[in-house]
PDB file of C-alpha atoms in Angstrom:
ATOM      1  CA  UNK D  12      -7.685  -6.488  -6.241  1.00 36.00           C
ATOM      2  CA  UNK D  13     -11.205  -5.539  -5.338  1.00 37.00           C
ATOM      3  CA  UNK D  14     -10.271  -5.240  -1.673  1.00 37.00           C
ATOM      4  CA  UNK D  15      -8.120  -2.210  -2.499  1.00 36.00           C
ATOM      5  CA  UNK D  16     -11.396  -0.429  -3.189  1.00 36.00           C
ATOM      6  CA  UNK D  17     -12.789   2.141  -0.802  1.00 33.00           C
ATOM      7  CA  UNK D  18     -16.016   2.267   1.229  1.00 35.00           C
ATOM      8  CA  UNK D  19     -18.292   4.542   3.212  1.00 34.00           C
ATOM      9  CA  UNK D  20     -17.317   5.899   6.622  1.00 34.00           C
ATOM     10  CA  UNK D  21     -20.001   5.082   9.258  1.00 35.00           C
ATOM     11  CA  UNK D  22     -19.838   7.428  12.290  1.00 32.00           C
ATOM     12  CA  UNK D  23     -23.126   6.114  13.698  1.00 34.00           C
ATOM     13  CA  UNK D  24     -25.535   3.379  12.715  1.00 34.00           C
ATOM     14  CA  UNK D  25     -28.122   5.872  11.491  1.00 32.00           C
ATOM     15  CA  UNK D  26     -25.533   7.866   9.582  1.00 39.00           C
ATOM     16  CA  UNK D  27     -24.160   4.610   8.190  1.00 43.00           C
ATOM     17  CA  UNK D  28     -27.565   3.730   6.731  1.00 40.00           C
ATOM     18  CA  UNK D  29     -27.867   7.188   5.183  1.00 44.00           C
ATOM     19  CA  UNK D  30     -24.402   6.905   3.670  1.00 45.00           C
ATOM     20  CA  UNK D  31     -25.174   3.471   2.258  1.00 47.00           C
ATOM     21  CA  UNK D  32     -28.299   4.872   0.635  1.00 39.00           C
ATOM     22  CA  UNK D  33     -26.181   7.644  -0.871  1.00 48.00           C
ATOM     23  CA  UNK D  34     -23.619   5.127  -2.104  1.00 51.00           C
ATOM     24  CA  UNK D  35     -26.359   3.045  -3.676  1.00 50.00           C
ATOM     25  CA  UNK D  36     -27.620   6.146  -5.444  1.00 46.00           C
ATOM     26  CA  UNK D  37     -24.137   7.013  -6.692  1.00 48.00           C
ATOM     27  CA  UNK D  38     -23.576   3.460  -7.921  1.00 48.00           C
ATOM     28  CA  UNK D  39     -26.935   3.357  -9.678  1.00 45.00           C
ATOM     29  CA  UNK D  40     -26.427   6.728 -11.365  1.00 43.00           C
ATOM     30  CA  UNK D  41     -22.937   5.804 -12.572  1.00 46.00           C
ATOM     31  CA  UNK D  42     -23.954   2.364 -13.814  1.00 45.00           C
ATOM     32  CA  UNK D  43     -27.063   3.631 -15.569  1.00 42.00           C
ATOM     33  CA  UNK D  44     -25.107   6.539 -16.937  1.00 42.00           C
ATOM     34  CA  UNK D  45     -22.441   4.249 -18.289  1.00 42.00           C
ATOM     35  CA  UNK D  46     -24.893   2.142 -20.244  1.00 40.00           C
ATOM     36  CA  UNK D  47     -27.028   5.051 -21.402  1.00 38.00           C
ATOM     37  CA  UNK D  48     -24.270   7.457 -22.301  1.00 40.00           C
ATOM     38  CA  UNK D  49     -21.772   5.091 -23.844  1.00 40.00           C
ATOM     39  CA  UNK D  50     -23.782   2.374 -25.574  1.00 40.00           C
ATOM     40  CA  UNK D  51     -23.255   2.408 -29.304  1.00 41.00           C
ATOM     41  CA  UNK D  52     -26.526   2.633 -31.288  1.00 39.00           C
ATOM     42  CA  UNK D  53     -27.611  -0.792 -32.489  1.00 39.00           C
ATOM     43  CA  UNK D  54     -28.110   0.433 -36.023  1.00 38.00           C
ATOM     44  CA  UNK D  55     -24.554   1.680 -36.320  1.00 42.00           C
ATOM     45  CA  UNK D  56     -22.126  -0.880 -37.803  1.00 43.00           C
ATOM     46  CA  UNK D  57     -19.040  -1.584 -35.730  1.00 41.00           C
ATOM     47  CA  UNK D  58     -16.029  -2.947 -37.575  1.00 46.00           C
ATOM     48  CA  UNK D  59     -12.861  -1.675 -35.903  1.00 53.00           C
ATOM     49  CA  UNK D  60     -13.152  -2.454 -32.185  1.00 57.00           C
ATOM     50  CA  UNK D  61     -11.934  -6.044 -32.479  1.00 60.00           C
ATOM     51  CA  UNK D  62      -9.501  -5.666 -35.354  1.00 62.00           C
ATOM     52  CA  UNK D  63      -7.910  -2.282 -34.575  1.00 74.00           C
ATOM     53  CA  UNK D  64      -4.237  -2.665 -35.472  1.00 78.00           C
ATOM     54  CA  UNK D  65      -3.229   0.638 -37.070  1.00 85.00           C
ATOM     55  CA  UNK D  66      -3.424   4.308 -36.165  1.00 87.00           C
ATOM     56  CA  UNK D  67      -6.141   4.769 -38.782  1.00 89.00           C
ATOM     57  CA  UNK D  68      -8.138   2.026 -37.064  1.00 88.00           C
ATOM     58  CA  UNK D  69      -7.665   3.765 -33.715  1.00 89.00           C
ATOM     59  CA  UNK D  70      -8.885   7.054 -35.134  1.00 90.00           C
ATOM     60  CA  UNK D  71     -12.001   5.336 -36.490  1.00 90.00           C
ATOM     61  CA  UNK D  72     -12.497   3.504 -33.199  1.00 89.00           C
ATOM     62  CA  UNK D  73     -12.149   6.790 -31.306  1.00 90.00           C
ATOM     63  CA  UNK D  74     -15.209   8.114 -33.124  1.00 91.00           C
ATOM     64  CA  UNK D  75     -17.156   4.967 -32.249  1.00 90.00           C
ATOM     65  CA  UNK D  76     -16.177   5.225 -28.607  1.00 91.00           C
ATOM     66  CA  UNK D  77     -16.890   8.925 -28.258  1.00 91.00           C
ATOM     67  CA  UNK D  78     -18.283  10.813 -31.267  1.00 92.00           C
ATOM     68  CA  UNK D  79     -17.694  14.156 -29.518  1.00 92.00           C
ATOM     69  CA  UNK D  80     -14.107  13.710 -28.325  1.00 90.00           C
ATOM     70  CA  UNK D  81     -12.991  11.325 -31.053  1.00 91.00           C
ATOM     71  CA  UNK D  82      -9.429  10.000 -31.169  1.00 90.00           C
ATOM     72  CA  UNK D  83      -7.481  11.200 -28.110  1.00 90.00           C
ATOM     73  CA  UNK D  84      -3.795  10.393 -27.667  1.00 90.00           C
ATOM     74  CA  UNK D  85      -2.070  13.457 -26.136  1.00 91.00           C
ATOM     75  CA  UNK D  86       1.063  11.455 -25.202  1.00 91.00           C
ATOM     76  CA  UNK D  87       1.423  10.080 -28.749  1.00 91.00           C
ATOM     77  CA  UNK D  88       1.658   6.529 -27.420  1.00 90.00           C
ATOM     78  CA  UNK D  89       0.440   5.052 -30.702  1.00 89.00           C
ATOM     79  CA  UNK D  90       3.524   6.506 -32.434  1.00 89.00           C
ATOM     80  CA  UNK D  91       6.127   5.084 -30.030  1.00 87.00           C
ATOM     81  CA  UNK D  92       6.854   1.652 -31.593  1.00 84.00           C
ATOM     82  CA  UNK D  93       7.329   0.055 -28.185  1.00 88.00           C
ATOM     83  CA  UNK D  94      10.415  -2.133 -27.752  1.00 86.00           C
ATOM     84  CA  UNK D  95      11.301  -1.525 -31.379  1.00 86.00           C
ATOM     85  CA  UNK D  96       8.292  -3.504 -32.561  1.00 87.00           C
ATOM     86  CA  UNK D  97       5.812  -2.667 -35.297  1.00 89.00           C
ATOM     87  CA  UNK D  98       2.925  -0.223 -35.199  1.00 89.00           C
ATOM     88  CA  UNK D  99       0.518  -3.160 -35.043  1.00 91.00           C
ATOM     89  CA  UNK D 100       2.314  -4.609 -31.999  1.00 92.00           C
ATOM     90  CA  UNK D 101       2.266  -1.263 -30.190  1.00 92.00           C
ATOM     91  CA  UNK D 102      -1.399  -0.536 -30.859  1.00 92.00           C
ATOM     92  CA  UNK D 103      -2.568  -4.019 -29.901  1.00 93.00           C
ATOM     93  CA  UNK D 104      -0.491  -3.850 -26.719  1.00 93.00           C
ATOM     94  CA  UNK D 105      -2.105  -0.518 -25.803  1.00 93.00           C
ATOM     95  CA  UNK D 106      -5.584  -1.827 -26.626  1.00 92.00           C
ATOM     96  CA  UNK D 107      -5.021  -4.892 -24.445  1.00 92.00           C
ATOM     97  CA  UNK D 108      -3.794  -2.698 -21.601  1.00 93.00           C
ATOM     98  CA  UNK D 109      -6.814  -0.391 -21.709  1.00 93.00           C
ATOM     99  CA  UNK D 110      -9.354  -3.212 -21.942  1.00 93.00           C
ATOM    100  CA  UNK D 111      -7.701  -5.142 -19.101  1.00 94.00           C
ATOM    101  CA  UNK D 112      -7.429  -2.159 -16.774  1.00 95.00           C
ATOM    102  CA  UNK D 113     -10.990  -1.175 -17.572  1.00 95.00           C
ATOM    103  CA  UNK D 114     -12.178  -4.626 -16.506  1.00 94.00           C
ATOM    104  CA  UNK D 115     -10.182  -4.416 -13.286  1.00 94.00           C
ATOM    105  CA  UNK D 116     -11.664  -0.974 -12.596  1.00 96.00           C
ATOM    106  CA  UNK D 117     -15.201  -2.240 -13.149  1.00 96.00           C
ATOM    107  CA  UNK D 118     -14.551  -5.075 -10.687  1.00 94.00           C
ATOM    108  CA  UNK D 119     -13.077  -2.569  -8.215  1.00 93.00           C
ATOM    109  CA  UNK D 120     -16.058  -0.226  -8.516  1.00 94.00           C
ATOM    110  CA  UNK D 121     -18.560  -3.018  -7.973  1.00 94.00           C
ATOM    111  CA  UNK D 122     -16.414  -4.342  -5.111  1.00 92.00           C
ATOM    112  CA  UNK D 123     -16.423  -0.896  -3.527  1.00 89.00           C
ATOM    113  CA  UNK D 124     -20.207  -0.812  -3.538  1.00 88.00           C
ATOM    114  CA  UNK D 125     -20.724  -4.418  -2.426  1.00 91.00           C
ATOM    115  CA  UNK D 126     -18.224  -4.605   0.400  1.00 87.00           C
ATOM    116  CA  UNK D 127     -19.474  -1.291   1.727  1.00 83.00           C
ATOM    117  CA  UNK D 128     -22.667  -3.104   2.654  1.00 87.00           C
ATOM    118  CA  UNK D 129     -22.052  -6.860   2.753  1.00 89.00           C
ATOM    119  CA  UNK D 130     -19.445  -9.459   3.658  1.00 84.00           C
ATOM    120  CA  UNK D 131     -19.381 -13.243   3.489  1.00 87.00           C
ATOM    121  CA  UNK D 132     -21.326 -14.765   6.418  1.00 88.00           C
ATOM    122  CA  UNK D 133     -19.080 -17.807   6.873  1.00 91.00           C
ATOM    123  CA  UNK D 134     -15.675 -17.999   8.539  1.00 91.00           C
ATOM    124  CA  UNK D 135     -12.715 -16.538   6.664  1.00 90.00           C
ATOM    125  CA  UNK D 136     -10.004 -18.747   8.206  1.00 88.00           C
ATOM    126  CA  UNK D 137      -9.766 -22.310   9.478  1.00 88.00           C
ATOM    127  CA  UNK D 138      -9.507 -20.828  12.967  1.00 88.00           C
ATOM    128  CA  UNK D 139     -13.035 -19.457  12.606  1.00 90.00           C
ATOM    129  CA  UNK D 140     -12.127 -15.782  12.154  1.00 90.00           C
ATOM    130  CA  UNK D 141     -14.896 -13.797  10.461  1.00 90.00           C
ATOM    131  CA  UNK D 142     -14.427 -11.581   7.432  1.00 90.00           C
ATOM    132  CA  UNK D 143     -13.729  -7.914   8.249  1.00 90.00           C
ATOM    133  CA  UNK D 144     -16.899  -6.072   9.260  1.00 87.00           C
ATOM    134  CA  UNK D 145     -18.661  -3.556   7.049  1.00 86.00           C
ATOM    135  CA  UNK D 146     -18.126  -1.098   9.916  1.00 84.00           C
ATOM    136  CA  UNK D 147     -14.629  -0.773   8.423  1.00 83.00           C
ATOM    137  CA  UNK D 148     -13.889   1.000   5.169  1.00 81.00           C
ATOM    138  CA  UNK D 149     -12.631  -1.257   2.344  1.00 84.00           C
ATOM    139  CA  UNK D 150      -8.963  -0.263   2.771  1.00 84.00           C
ATOM    140  CA  UNK D 151      -9.378  -0.887   6.507  1.00 85.00           C
ATOM    141  CA  UNK D 152     -10.937  -4.242   5.636  1.00 87.00           C
ATOM    142  CA  UNK D 153      -7.869  -5.011   3.548  1.00 89.00           C
ATOM    143  CA  UNK D 154      -5.549  -3.975   6.368  1.00 88.00           C
ATOM    144  CA  UNK D 155      -7.480  -6.297   8.711  1.00 89.00           C
ATOM    145  CA  UNK D 156      -6.877  -9.369   6.537  1.00 90.00           C
ATOM    146  CA  UNK D 157      -4.181 -11.857   7.562  1.00 90.00           C
ATOM    147  CA  UNK D 158      -0.959 -11.529   5.583  1.00 89.00           C
ATOM    148  CA  UNK D 159      -1.474 -15.001   4.122  1.00 90.00           C
ATOM    149  CA  UNK D 160      -4.898 -13.991   2.792  1.00 91.00           C
ATOM    150  CA  UNK D 161      -3.438 -10.905   1.122  1.00 91.00           C
ATOM    151  CA  UNK D 162      -0.713 -13.020  -0.457  1.00 92.00           C
ATOM    152  CA  UNK D 163      -3.280 -15.495  -1.811  1.00 93.00           C
ATOM    153  CA  UNK D 164      -5.299 -12.720  -3.446  1.00 93.00           C
ATOM    154  CA  UNK D 165      -2.253 -11.094  -5.035  1.00 93.00           C
ATOM    155  CA  UNK D 166      -0.844 -14.438  -6.212  1.00 94.00           C
ATOM    156  CA  UNK D 167      -4.181 -15.357  -7.793  1.00 93.00           C
ATOM    157  CA  UNK D 168      -4.354 -12.052  -9.664  1.00 92.00           C
ATOM    158  CA  UNK D 169      -0.707 -12.540 -10.650  1.00 93.00           C
ATOM    159  CA  UNK D 170      -1.525 -15.999 -12.022  1.00 90.00           C
ATOM    160  CA  UNK D 171      -4.308 -14.560 -14.187  1.00 89.00           C
ATOM    161  CA  UNK D 172      -1.880 -11.941 -15.500  1.00 90.00           C
ATOM    162  CA  UNK D 173       0.740 -14.627 -16.186  1.00 89.00           C
ATOM    163  CA  UNK D 174      -1.763 -16.928 -17.882  1.00 85.00           C
ATOM    164  CA  UNK D 175      -3.100 -14.112 -20.052  1.00 85.00           C
ATOM    165  CA  UNK D 176       0.327 -13.894 -21.691  1.00 86.00           C
ATOM    166  CA  UNK D 177       0.801 -17.632 -22.321  1.00 78.00           C
ATOM    167  CA  UNK D 178      -1.726 -18.205 -25.130  1.00 69.00           C
ATOM    168  CA  UNK D 179      -1.669 -21.935 -25.958  1.00 64.00           C
ATOM    169  CA  UNK D 180      -0.174 -22.708 -29.352  1.00 64.00           C
ATOM    170  CA  UNK D 181      -1.365 -24.725 -32.299  1.00 55.00           C
ATOM    171  CA  UNK D 182      -2.531 -28.266 -31.610  1.00 55.00           C
ATOM    172  CA  UNK D 183      -4.108 -27.420 -28.272  1.00 65.00           C
ATOM    173  CA  UNK D 184      -7.812 -27.303 -27.489  1.00 63.00           C
ATOM    174  CA  UNK D 185      -7.665 -23.628 -26.617  1.00 67.00           C
ATOM    175  CA  UNK D 186      -5.235 -22.557 -29.354  1.00 69.00           C
ATOM    176  CA  UNK D 187      -5.248 -18.770 -29.591  1.00 78.00           C
ATOM    177  CA  UNK D 188      -2.709 -16.374 -31.101  1.00 83.00           C
ATOM    178  CA  UNK D 189      -1.167 -13.827 -28.742  1.00 86.00           C
ATOM    179  CA  UNK D 190      -3.023 -10.519 -28.798  1.00 88.00           C
ATOM    180  CA  UNK D 191      -0.021  -8.721 -30.351  1.00 89.00           C
ATOM    181  CA  UNK D 192       0.186 -11.161 -33.281  1.00 87.00           C
ATOM    182  CA  UNK D 193      -1.428 -10.431 -36.659  1.00 85.00           C
ATOM    183  CA  UNK D 194      -4.404 -12.698 -35.908  1.00 84.00           C
ATOM    184  CA  UNK D 195      -4.515 -11.866 -32.210  1.00 85.00           C
ATOM    185  CA  UNK D 196      -7.463 -10.072 -30.610  1.00 85.00           C
ATOM    186  CA  UNK D 197      -6.814  -7.675 -27.695  1.00 89.00           C
ATOM    187  CA  UNK D 198      -9.063  -8.358 -24.734  1.00 87.00           C
ATOM    188  CA  UNK D 199      -9.647 -12.040 -25.495  1.00 85.00           C
ATOM    189  CA  UNK D 200      -8.559 -14.109 -22.491  1.00 86.00           C
ATOM    190  CA  UNK D 201      -7.341 -17.688 -23.135  1.00 84.00           C
ATOM    191  CA  UNK D 202      -9.582 -20.509 -21.963  1.00 84.00           C
ATOM    192  CA  UNK D 203      -8.560 -22.981 -19.258  1.00 84.00           C
ATOM    193  CA  UNK D 204      -9.264 -26.018 -21.441  1.00 80.00           C
ATOM    194  CA  UNK D 205      -5.593 -27.082 -21.539  1.00 77.00           C
ATOM    195  CA  UNK D 206      -4.890 -26.647 -17.828  1.00 79.00           C
ATOM    196  CA  UNK D 207      -4.022 -30.094 -16.377  1.00 81.00           C
ATOM    197  CA  UNK D 208      -6.269 -29.520 -13.356  1.00 82.00           C
ATOM    198  CA  UNK D 209     -10.016 -29.446 -14.210  1.00 84.00           C
ATOM    199  CA  UNK D 210     -11.413 -25.902 -14.237  1.00 86.00           C
ATOM    200  CA  UNK D 211     -15.224 -25.779 -14.478  1.00 87.00           C
ATOM    201  CA  UNK D 212     -15.479 -22.212 -15.810  1.00 88.00           C
ATOM    202  CA  UNK D 213     -13.427 -19.966 -18.038  1.00 87.00           C
ATOM    203  CA  UNK D 214     -12.644 -16.435 -16.930  1.00 85.00           C
ATOM    204  CA  UNK D 215     -14.047 -15.021 -20.173  1.00 82.00           C
ATOM    205  CA  UNK D 216     -17.684 -15.880 -20.867  1.00 82.00           C
ATOM    206  CA  UNK D 217     -17.899 -18.662 -18.225  1.00 85.00           C
ATOM    207  CA  UNK D 218     -21.535 -19.456 -19.088  1.00 85.00           C
ATOM    208  CA  UNK D 219     -20.991 -19.267 -22.867  1.00 82.00           C
ATOM    209  CA  UNK D 220     -23.559 -16.537 -23.390  1.00 83.00           C
ATOM    210  CA  UNK D 221     -21.448 -15.095 -26.228  1.00 80.00           C
ATOM    211  CA  UNK D 222     -20.855 -18.398 -27.990  1.00 79.00           C
ATOM    212  CA  UNK D 223     -23.335 -17.753 -30.796  1.00 83.00           C
ATOM    213  CA  UNK D 224     -23.013 -13.969 -31.003  1.00 86.00           C
ATOM    214  CA  UNK D 225     -22.035 -12.511 -34.367  1.00 88.00           C
ATOM    215  CA  UNK D 226     -18.708 -10.770 -34.829  1.00 83.00           C
ATOM    216  CA  UNK D 227     -20.549  -7.452 -35.209  1.00 85.00           C
ATOM    217  CA  UNK D 228     -22.288  -7.969 -31.856  1.00 88.00           C
ATOM    218  CA  UNK D 229     -18.987  -8.879 -30.196  1.00 84.00           C
ATOM    219  CA  UNK D 230     -17.336  -5.783 -31.630  1.00 83.00           C
ATOM    220  CA  UNK D 231     -20.214  -3.594 -30.483  1.00 88.00           C
ATOM    221  CA  UNK D 232     -20.041  -5.153 -27.031  1.00 89.00           C
ATOM    222  CA  UNK D 233     -16.334  -4.398 -26.796  1.00 87.00           C
ATOM    223  CA  UNK D 234     -17.006  -0.742 -27.605  1.00 91.00           C
ATOM    224  CA  UNK D 235     -19.535  -0.576 -24.771  1.00 93.00           C
ATOM    225  CA  UNK D 236     -17.190  -2.447 -22.436  1.00 93.00           C
ATOM    226  CA  UNK D 237     -14.294  -0.113 -23.213  1.00 93.00           C
ATOM    227  CA  UNK D 238     -16.375   2.953 -22.448  1.00 95.00           C
ATOM    228  CA  UNK D 239     -17.741   1.436 -19.246  1.00 96.00           C
ATOM    229  CA  UNK D 240     -14.184   0.550 -18.247  1.00 96.00           C
ATOM    230  CA  UNK D 241     -13.077   4.136 -18.781  1.00 95.00           C
ATOM    231  CA  UNK D 242     -15.953   5.368 -16.649  1.00 96.00           C
ATOM    232  CA  UNK D 243     -15.113   2.823 -13.941  1.00 96.00           C
ATOM    233  CA  UNK D 244     -11.476   3.973 -13.864  1.00 96.00           C
ATOM    234  CA  UNK D 245     -12.646   7.527 -13.262  1.00 95.00           C
ATOM    235  CA  UNK D 246     -15.179   6.295 -10.700  1.00 94.00           C
ATOM    236  CA  UNK D 247     -12.849   4.214  -8.544  1.00 94.00           C
ATOM    237  CA  UNK D 248     -10.132   6.859  -8.562  1.00 93.00           C
ATOM    238  CA  UNK D 249     -12.782   9.429  -7.705  1.00 93.00           C
ATOM    239  CA  UNK D 250     -13.580   7.417  -4.573  1.00 90.00           C
ATOM    240  CA  UNK D 251      -9.874   7.065  -3.820  1.00 88.00           C
ATOM    241  CA  UNK D 252      -9.161  10.775  -4.194  1.00 91.00           C
ATOM    242  CA  UNK D 253     -12.203  11.740  -2.147  1.00 89.00           C
ATOM    243  CA  UNK D 254     -11.045   9.479   0.670  1.00 88.00           C
ATOM    244  CA  UNK D 255      -7.406  10.551   0.670  1.00 90.00           C
ATOM    245  CA  UNK D 256      -7.827  14.253  -0.246  1.00 90.00           C
ATOM    246  CA  UNK D 257     -10.935  15.676   1.450  1.00 88.00           C
ATOM    247  CA  UNK D 258     -12.855  18.020  -0.818  1.00 89.00           C
ATOM    248  CA  UNK D 259     -11.050  16.940  -3.983  1.00 92.00           C
ATOM    249  CA  UNK D 260     -14.262  15.428  -5.383  1.00 92.00           C
ATOM    250  CA  UNK D 261     -17.077  17.755  -4.216  1.00 92.00           C
ATOM    251  CA  UNK D 262     -19.857  15.461  -5.432  1.00 90.00           C
ATOM    252  CA  UNK D 263     -18.620  12.754  -3.039  1.00 87.00           C
ATOM    253  CA  UNK D 264     -18.382  15.000   0.011  1.00 84.00           C
ATOM    254  CA  UNK D 265     -20.233  13.358   2.882  1.00 81.00           C
ATOM    255  CA  UNK D 266     -20.483  10.067   0.986  1.00 82.00           C
ATOM    256  CA  UNK D 267     -17.003   8.604   1.456  1.00 83.00           C
ATOM    257  CA  UNK D 268     -14.978   8.970   4.621  1.00 79.00           C
ATOM    258  CA  UNK D 269     -11.251   9.472   5.150  1.00 86.00           C
ATOM    259  CA  UNK D 270      -8.598   6.747   5.244  1.00 89.00           C
ATOM    260  CA  UNK D 271      -5.325   7.345   7.073  1.00 88.00           C
ATOM    261  CA  UNK D 272      -3.471   4.393   5.547  1.00 86.00           C
ATOM    262  CA  UNK D 273      -1.748   3.998   2.195  1.00 85.00           C
ATOM    263  CA  UNK D 274      -3.973   2.249  -0.389  1.00 83.00           C
ATOM    264  CA  UNK D 275      -1.078   1.959  -2.855  1.00 84.00           C
ATOM    265  CA  UNK D 276       1.023  -0.061  -0.376  1.00 83.00           C
ATOM    266  CA  UNK D 277      -0.892  -3.339   0.074  1.00 83.00           C
ATOM    267  CA  UNK D 278       1.381  -4.693   2.823  1.00 83.00           C
ATOM    268  CA  UNK D 279       1.998  -1.420   4.659  1.00 78.00           C
ATOM    269  CA  UNK D 280       0.050  -2.631   7.698  1.00 65.00           C
ATOM    270  CA  UNK D 281       2.190  -5.791   7.866  1.00 64.00           C
ATOM    271  CA  UNK D 282       5.669  -4.579   7.010  1.00 64.00           C
ATOM    272  CA  UNK D 283       7.409  -1.926   4.925  1.00 58.00           C
ATOM    273  CA  UNK D 284      10.918  -1.225   3.674  1.00 55.00           C
ATOM    274  CA  UNK D 285      11.153   2.460   4.555  1.00 51.00           C
TER     275      UNK D 285
END
């Protein structure tokens, strides 16, 4: 969840403002850099990002994603035939995993920047408790949440993960083959059209901006999204490392402050087994 993200450490109000300015600069540089450095040229045809289902497709896609590095698979994951399935199954599973985690990382990075400076102005609970202050770092904000609130966030994210694997079958309004199937597309989230309870917006393209986009534009957009997701994964873990291991990310020295808790144990402040 976004609330696992990190935030600036404010020793004094003046220093807090300086740190927020630094954070805004870092966020701007990384976001601009992601779009400038990783956007595929418009004139270049993109044909493999949506339909990649073989190692040859991955090698071609690697060049589209990064012409300098190219295809990079040091652990040979594309050759593993996961769970005894086909090459197509394995590659589509890996593509889905990377796209999904890239999206989560982008949300985490944006959440890091936003909750470092703002929080909802209304009450968080029915008892009138306010949201955790921006004087706290994001992991401290998470620790300050009621256990019930943490459970709601995790259950909601778990529902999205569960629903992403359902994929309504034929005869439904939102019929869509599973991403590992021959006609499946990694990264395409099912719509909520068949959910019994009315849902006003879909998770993917809620305002239908992509409805009339060509397949080439969608493929090109997925290339850009994948690269931005990779950058966001490096970015959010850079913040995490800088906060937990002082000096590990020199460029972030003086920008992020330390955190004494355990960001990988979401309920550590409530209870723990060991």
